[in-house]
PDB file of C-alpha atoms in Angstrom:
ATOM      1  CA  UNK A   1     101.810 134.031 105.386  1.00 45.00           C
ATOM      2  CA  UNK A   2     101.499 133.709 101.607  1.00 53.00           C
ATOM      3  CA  UNK A   3      98.777 131.279 100.521  1.00 60.00           C
ATOM      4  CA  UNK A   4      96.860 130.273  97.425  1.00 81.00           C
ATOM      5  CA  UNK A   5      93.837 127.988  97.553  1.00 92.00           C
ATOM      6  CA  UNK A   6      94.359 124.630  95.782  1.00 96.00           C
ATOM      7  CA  UNK A   7      90.649 124.253  95.068  1.00 94.00           C
ATOM      8  CA  UNK A   8      90.622 127.485  93.074  1.00 93.00           C
ATOM      9  CA  UNK A   9      93.869 126.592  91.316  1.00 94.00           C
ATOM     10  CA  UNK A  10      92.672 123.121  90.311  1.00 95.00           C
ATOM     11  CA  UNK A  11      89.376 124.570  89.070  1.00 94.00           C
ATOM     12  CA  UNK A  12      91.255 127.059  86.887  1.00 93.00           C
ATOM     13  CA  UNK A  13      93.426 124.259  85.443  1.00 94.00           C
ATOM     14  CA  UNK A  14      90.336 122.122  84.791  1.00 95.00           C
ATOM     15  CA  UNK A  15      88.543 125.031  83.107  1.00 94.00           C
ATOM     16  CA  UNK A  16      91.598 125.760  80.972  1.00 92.00           C
ATOM     17  CA  UNK A  17      91.878 122.118  79.841  1.00 95.00           C
ATOM     18  CA  UNK A  18      88.137 121.939  79.137  1.00 94.00           C
ATOM     19  CA  UNK A  19      88.424 125.110  77.054  1.00 92.00           C
ATOM     20  CA  UNK A  20      91.135 123.464  74.924  1.00 91.00           C
ATOM     21  CA  UNK A  21      88.778 120.516  74.420  1.00 94.00           C
ATOM     22  CA  UNK A  22      85.806 122.772  73.582  1.00 93.00           C
ATOM     23  CA  UNK A  23      87.916 124.574  70.969  1.00 91.00           C
ATOM     24  CA  UNK A  24      88.638 121.222  69.328  1.00 92.00           C
ATOM     25  CA  UNK A  25      92.364 121.427  70.067  1.00 90.00           C
ATOM     26  CA  UNK A  26      92.567 118.135  71.970  1.00 95.00           C
ATOM     27  CA  UNK A  27      90.704 115.467  73.914  1.00 97.00           C
ATOM     28  CA  UNK A  28      91.087 115.176  77.664  1.00 96.00           C
ATOM     29  CA  UNK A  29      91.806 111.466  78.105  1.00 96.00           C
ATOM     30  CA  UNK A  30      92.664 111.644  81.815  1.00 97.00           C
ATOM     31  CA  UNK A  31      92.161 114.138  84.631  1.00 97.00           C
ATOM     32  CA  UNK A  32      92.898 113.491  88.290  1.00 98.00           C
ATOM     33  CA  UNK A  33      92.642 116.148  90.974  1.00 98.00           C
ATOM     34  CA  UNK A  34      93.894 114.907  94.353  1.00 98.00           C
ATOM     35  CA  UNK A  35      93.377 117.546  97.028  1.00 97.00           C
ATOM     36  CA  UNK A  36      95.587 116.897 100.059  1.00 97.00           C
ATOM     37  CA  UNK A  37      94.440 119.989 101.997  1.00 96.00           C
ATOM     38  CA  UNK A  38      92.827 123.349 101.179  1.00 95.00           C
ATOM     39  CA  UNK A  39      96.270 124.629 100.098  1.00 95.00           C
ATOM     40  CA  UNK A  40      97.940 121.519  98.652  1.00 97.00           C
ATOM     41  CA  UNK A  41      97.200 118.964  96.000  1.00 98.00           C
ATOM     42  CA  UNK A  42      98.172 117.070  92.883  1.00 98.00           C
ATOM     43  CA  UNK A  43      97.009 117.543  89.293  1.00 98.00           C
ATOM     44  CA  UNK A  44      97.526 114.766  86.741  1.00 98.00           C
ATOM     45  CA  UNK A  45      96.118 115.048  83.217  1.00 98.00           C
ATOM     46  CA  UNK A  46      96.625 113.783  79.678  1.00 98.00           C
ATOM     47  CA  UNK A  47      95.606 115.739  76.595  1.00 97.00           C
ATOM     48  CA  UNK A  48      95.451 113.742  73.351  1.00 98.00           C
ATOM     49  CA  UNK A  49      95.796 115.621  70.087  1.00 96.00           C
ATOM     50  CA  UNK A  50      94.427 114.841  66.614  1.00 95.00           C
ATOM     51  CA  UNK A  51      97.624 113.020  65.556  1.00 96.00           C
ATOM     52  CA  UNK A  52      97.461 110.815  68.713  1.00 97.00           C
ATOM     53  CA  UNK A  53     100.344 112.687  70.322  1.00 98.00           C
ATOM     54  CA  UNK A  54      99.885 113.276  74.050  1.00 98.00           C
ATOM     55  CA  UNK A  55     100.719 115.931  76.600  1.00 98.00           C
ATOM     56  CA  UNK A  56     101.122 114.485  80.099  1.00 99.00           C
ATOM     57  CA  UNK A  57     100.691 117.079  82.849  1.00 98.00           C
ATOM     58  CA  UNK A  58     101.776 116.539  86.465  1.00 98.00           C
ATOM     59  CA  UNK A  59     101.873 119.208  89.132  1.00 97.00           C
ATOM     60  CA  UNK A  60     102.172 119.124  92.883  1.00 97.00           C
ATOM     61  CA  UNK A  61     100.838 122.419  94.185  1.00 96.00           C
ATOM     62  CA  UNK A  62     101.587 123.953  97.589  1.00 96.00           C
ATOM     63  CA  UNK A  63      99.790 127.251  98.057  1.00 94.00           C
ATOM     64  CA  UNK A  64     102.010 128.237 100.987  1.00 92.00           C
ATOM     65  CA  UNK A  65     105.042 128.603  98.710  1.00 92.00           C
ATOM     66  CA  UNK A  66     106.013 131.709  96.725  1.00 89.00           C
ATOM     67  CA  UNK A  67     106.169 129.444  93.616  1.00 89.00           C
ATOM     68  CA  UNK A  68     103.280 127.079  94.359  1.00 93.00           C
ATOM     69  CA  UNK A  69     104.126 124.558  91.616  1.00 93.00           C
ATOM     70  CA  UNK A  70     106.693 122.804  93.806  1.00 93.00           C
ATOM     71  CA  UNK A  71     106.880 119.835  91.422  1.00 96.00           C
ATOM     72  CA  UNK A  72     105.901 119.804  87.783  1.00 96.00           C
ATOM     73  CA  UNK A  73     106.459 117.815  84.631  1.00 97.00           C
ATOM     74  CA  UNK A  74     104.934 118.545  81.234  1.00 98.00           C
ATOM     75  CA  UNK A  75     105.835 115.689  78.904  1.00 98.00           C
ATOM     76  CA  UNK A  76     104.853 115.829  75.231  1.00 98.00           C
ATOM     77  CA  UNK A  77     105.269 112.695  73.128  1.00 98.00           C
ATOM     78  CA  UNK A  78     104.341 111.661  69.607  1.00 98.00           C
ATOM     79  CA  UNK A  79     101.942 108.819  68.753  1.00 98.00           C
ATOM     80  CA  UNK A  80     104.822 106.315  68.993  1.00 98.00           C
ATOM     81  CA  UNK A  81     105.654 107.610  72.522  1.00 98.00           C
ATOM     82  CA  UNK A  82     108.859 109.331  71.360  1.00 98.00           C
ATOM     83  CA  UNK A  83     109.780 112.397  73.389  1.00 97.00           C
ATOM     84  CA  UNK A  84     109.149 115.738  71.708  1.00 98.00           C
ATOM     85  CA  UNK A  85     109.798 117.803  74.847  1.00 98.00           C
ATOM     86  CA  UNK A  86     109.487 117.685  78.608  1.00 97.00           C
ATOM     87  CA  UNK A  87     109.629 120.570  81.049  1.00 97.00           C
ATOM     88  CA  UNK A  88     110.288 119.679  84.667  1.00 95.00           C
ATOM     89  CA  UNK A  89     111.892 120.923  87.844  1.00 93.00           C
ATOM     90  CA  UNK A  90     113.432 117.697  89.116  1.00 86.00           C
ATOM     91  CA  UNK A  91     117.087 117.867  90.103  1.00 77.00           C
ATOM     92  CA  UNK A  92     119.168 117.025  87.071  1.00 69.00           C
ATOM     93  CA  UNK A  93     122.350 114.980  86.887  1.00 69.00           C
ATOM     94  CA  UNK A  94     124.744 116.285  85.846  1.00 66.00           C
ATOM     95  CA  UNK A  95     123.786 119.707  87.251  1.00 62.00           C
ATOM     96  CA  UNK A  96     122.759 122.253  84.616  1.00 68.00           C
ATOM     97  CA  UNK A  97     122.794 125.442  86.664  1.00 68.00           C
ATOM     98  CA  UNK A  98     119.154 125.664  87.703  1.00 73.00           C
ATOM     99  CA  UNK A  99     116.364 123.338  88.748  1.00 84.00           C
ATOM    100  CA  UNK A 100     113.900 124.235  85.967  1.00 89.00           C
ATOM    101  CA  UNK A 101     114.827 122.724  82.608  1.00 92.00           C
ATOM    102  CA  UNK A 102     113.569 121.383  79.293  1.00 95.00           C
ATOM    103  CA  UNK A 103     114.369 118.044  77.679  1.00 94.00           C
ATOM    104  CA  UNK A 104     114.290 117.781  73.886  1.00 95.00           C
ATOM    105  CA  UNK A 105     115.665 115.284  71.408  1.00 94.00           C
ATOM    106  CA  UNK A 106     118.758 117.534  71.286  1.00 94.00           C
ATOM    107  CA  UNK A 107     119.455 117.516  75.025  1.00 90.00           C
ATOM    108  CA  UNK A 108     118.641 119.430  78.206  1.00 90.00           C
ATOM    109  CA  UNK A 109     118.601 123.209  78.625  1.00 90.00           C
ATOM    110  CA  UNK A 110     117.767 125.460  81.600  1.00 89.00           C
ATOM    111  CA  UNK A 111     114.497 127.398  81.177  1.00 93.00           C
ATOM    112  CA  UNK A 112     112.061 129.467  83.199  1.00 90.00           C
ATOM    113  CA  UNK A 113     108.898 127.614  84.284  1.00 89.00           C
ATOM    114  CA  UNK A 114     106.386 127.817  81.410  1.00 92.00           C
ATOM    115  CA  UNK A 115     102.665 128.438  81.741  1.00 92.00           C
ATOM    116  CA  UNK A 116     100.177 125.759  80.752  1.00 92.00           C
ATOM    117  CA  UNK A 117      99.139 127.968  77.816  1.00 92.00           C
ATOM    118  CA  UNK A 118     102.740 128.130  76.568  1.00 95.00           C
ATOM    119  CA  UNK A 119     103.107 124.360  76.834  1.00 95.00           C
ATOM    120  CA  UNK A 120      99.902 123.636  74.914  1.00 94.00           C
ATOM    121  CA  UNK A 121     100.858 126.200  72.259  1.00 94.00           C
ATOM    122  CA  UNK A 122     104.241 124.510  71.855  1.00 96.00           C
ATOM    123  CA  UNK A 123     102.605 121.083  71.515  1.00 96.00           C
ATOM    124  CA  UNK A 124     100.170 122.455  68.914  1.00 94.00           C
ATOM    125  CA  UNK A 125     103.174 123.651  66.910  1.00 95.00           C
ATOM    126  CA  UNK A 126     104.050 119.998  66.230  1.00 93.00           C
ATOM    127  CA  UNK A 127     100.683 119.207  64.626  1.00 90.00           C
TER     128      UNK A 127
END
């Protein structure tokens, strides 16, 4: 059986977010780690950038799955709460051909699941 430990995963996410803070890239205004079992849990975080834009991070992790991020949403908004982009894997209506997709002000496009590093880099590109 394939398995990845949620405790280790959540620690790596926390360390990554704290590194972004230590580098002066953002402030961590919220972090919630909700471990459901040794292999499953929920990560919820908000990074606030120097222009008061925010990156909202939500992941439900199941270490028994080949792709353990069974639910994710990475929502980046400006200081006035206007959407800049959101990556998620919720079912979309109308269907767009695959579960993973990206919302922008221009519409919705299918994408491969991004890494947290890629998401933060994209958000930093707006500053």
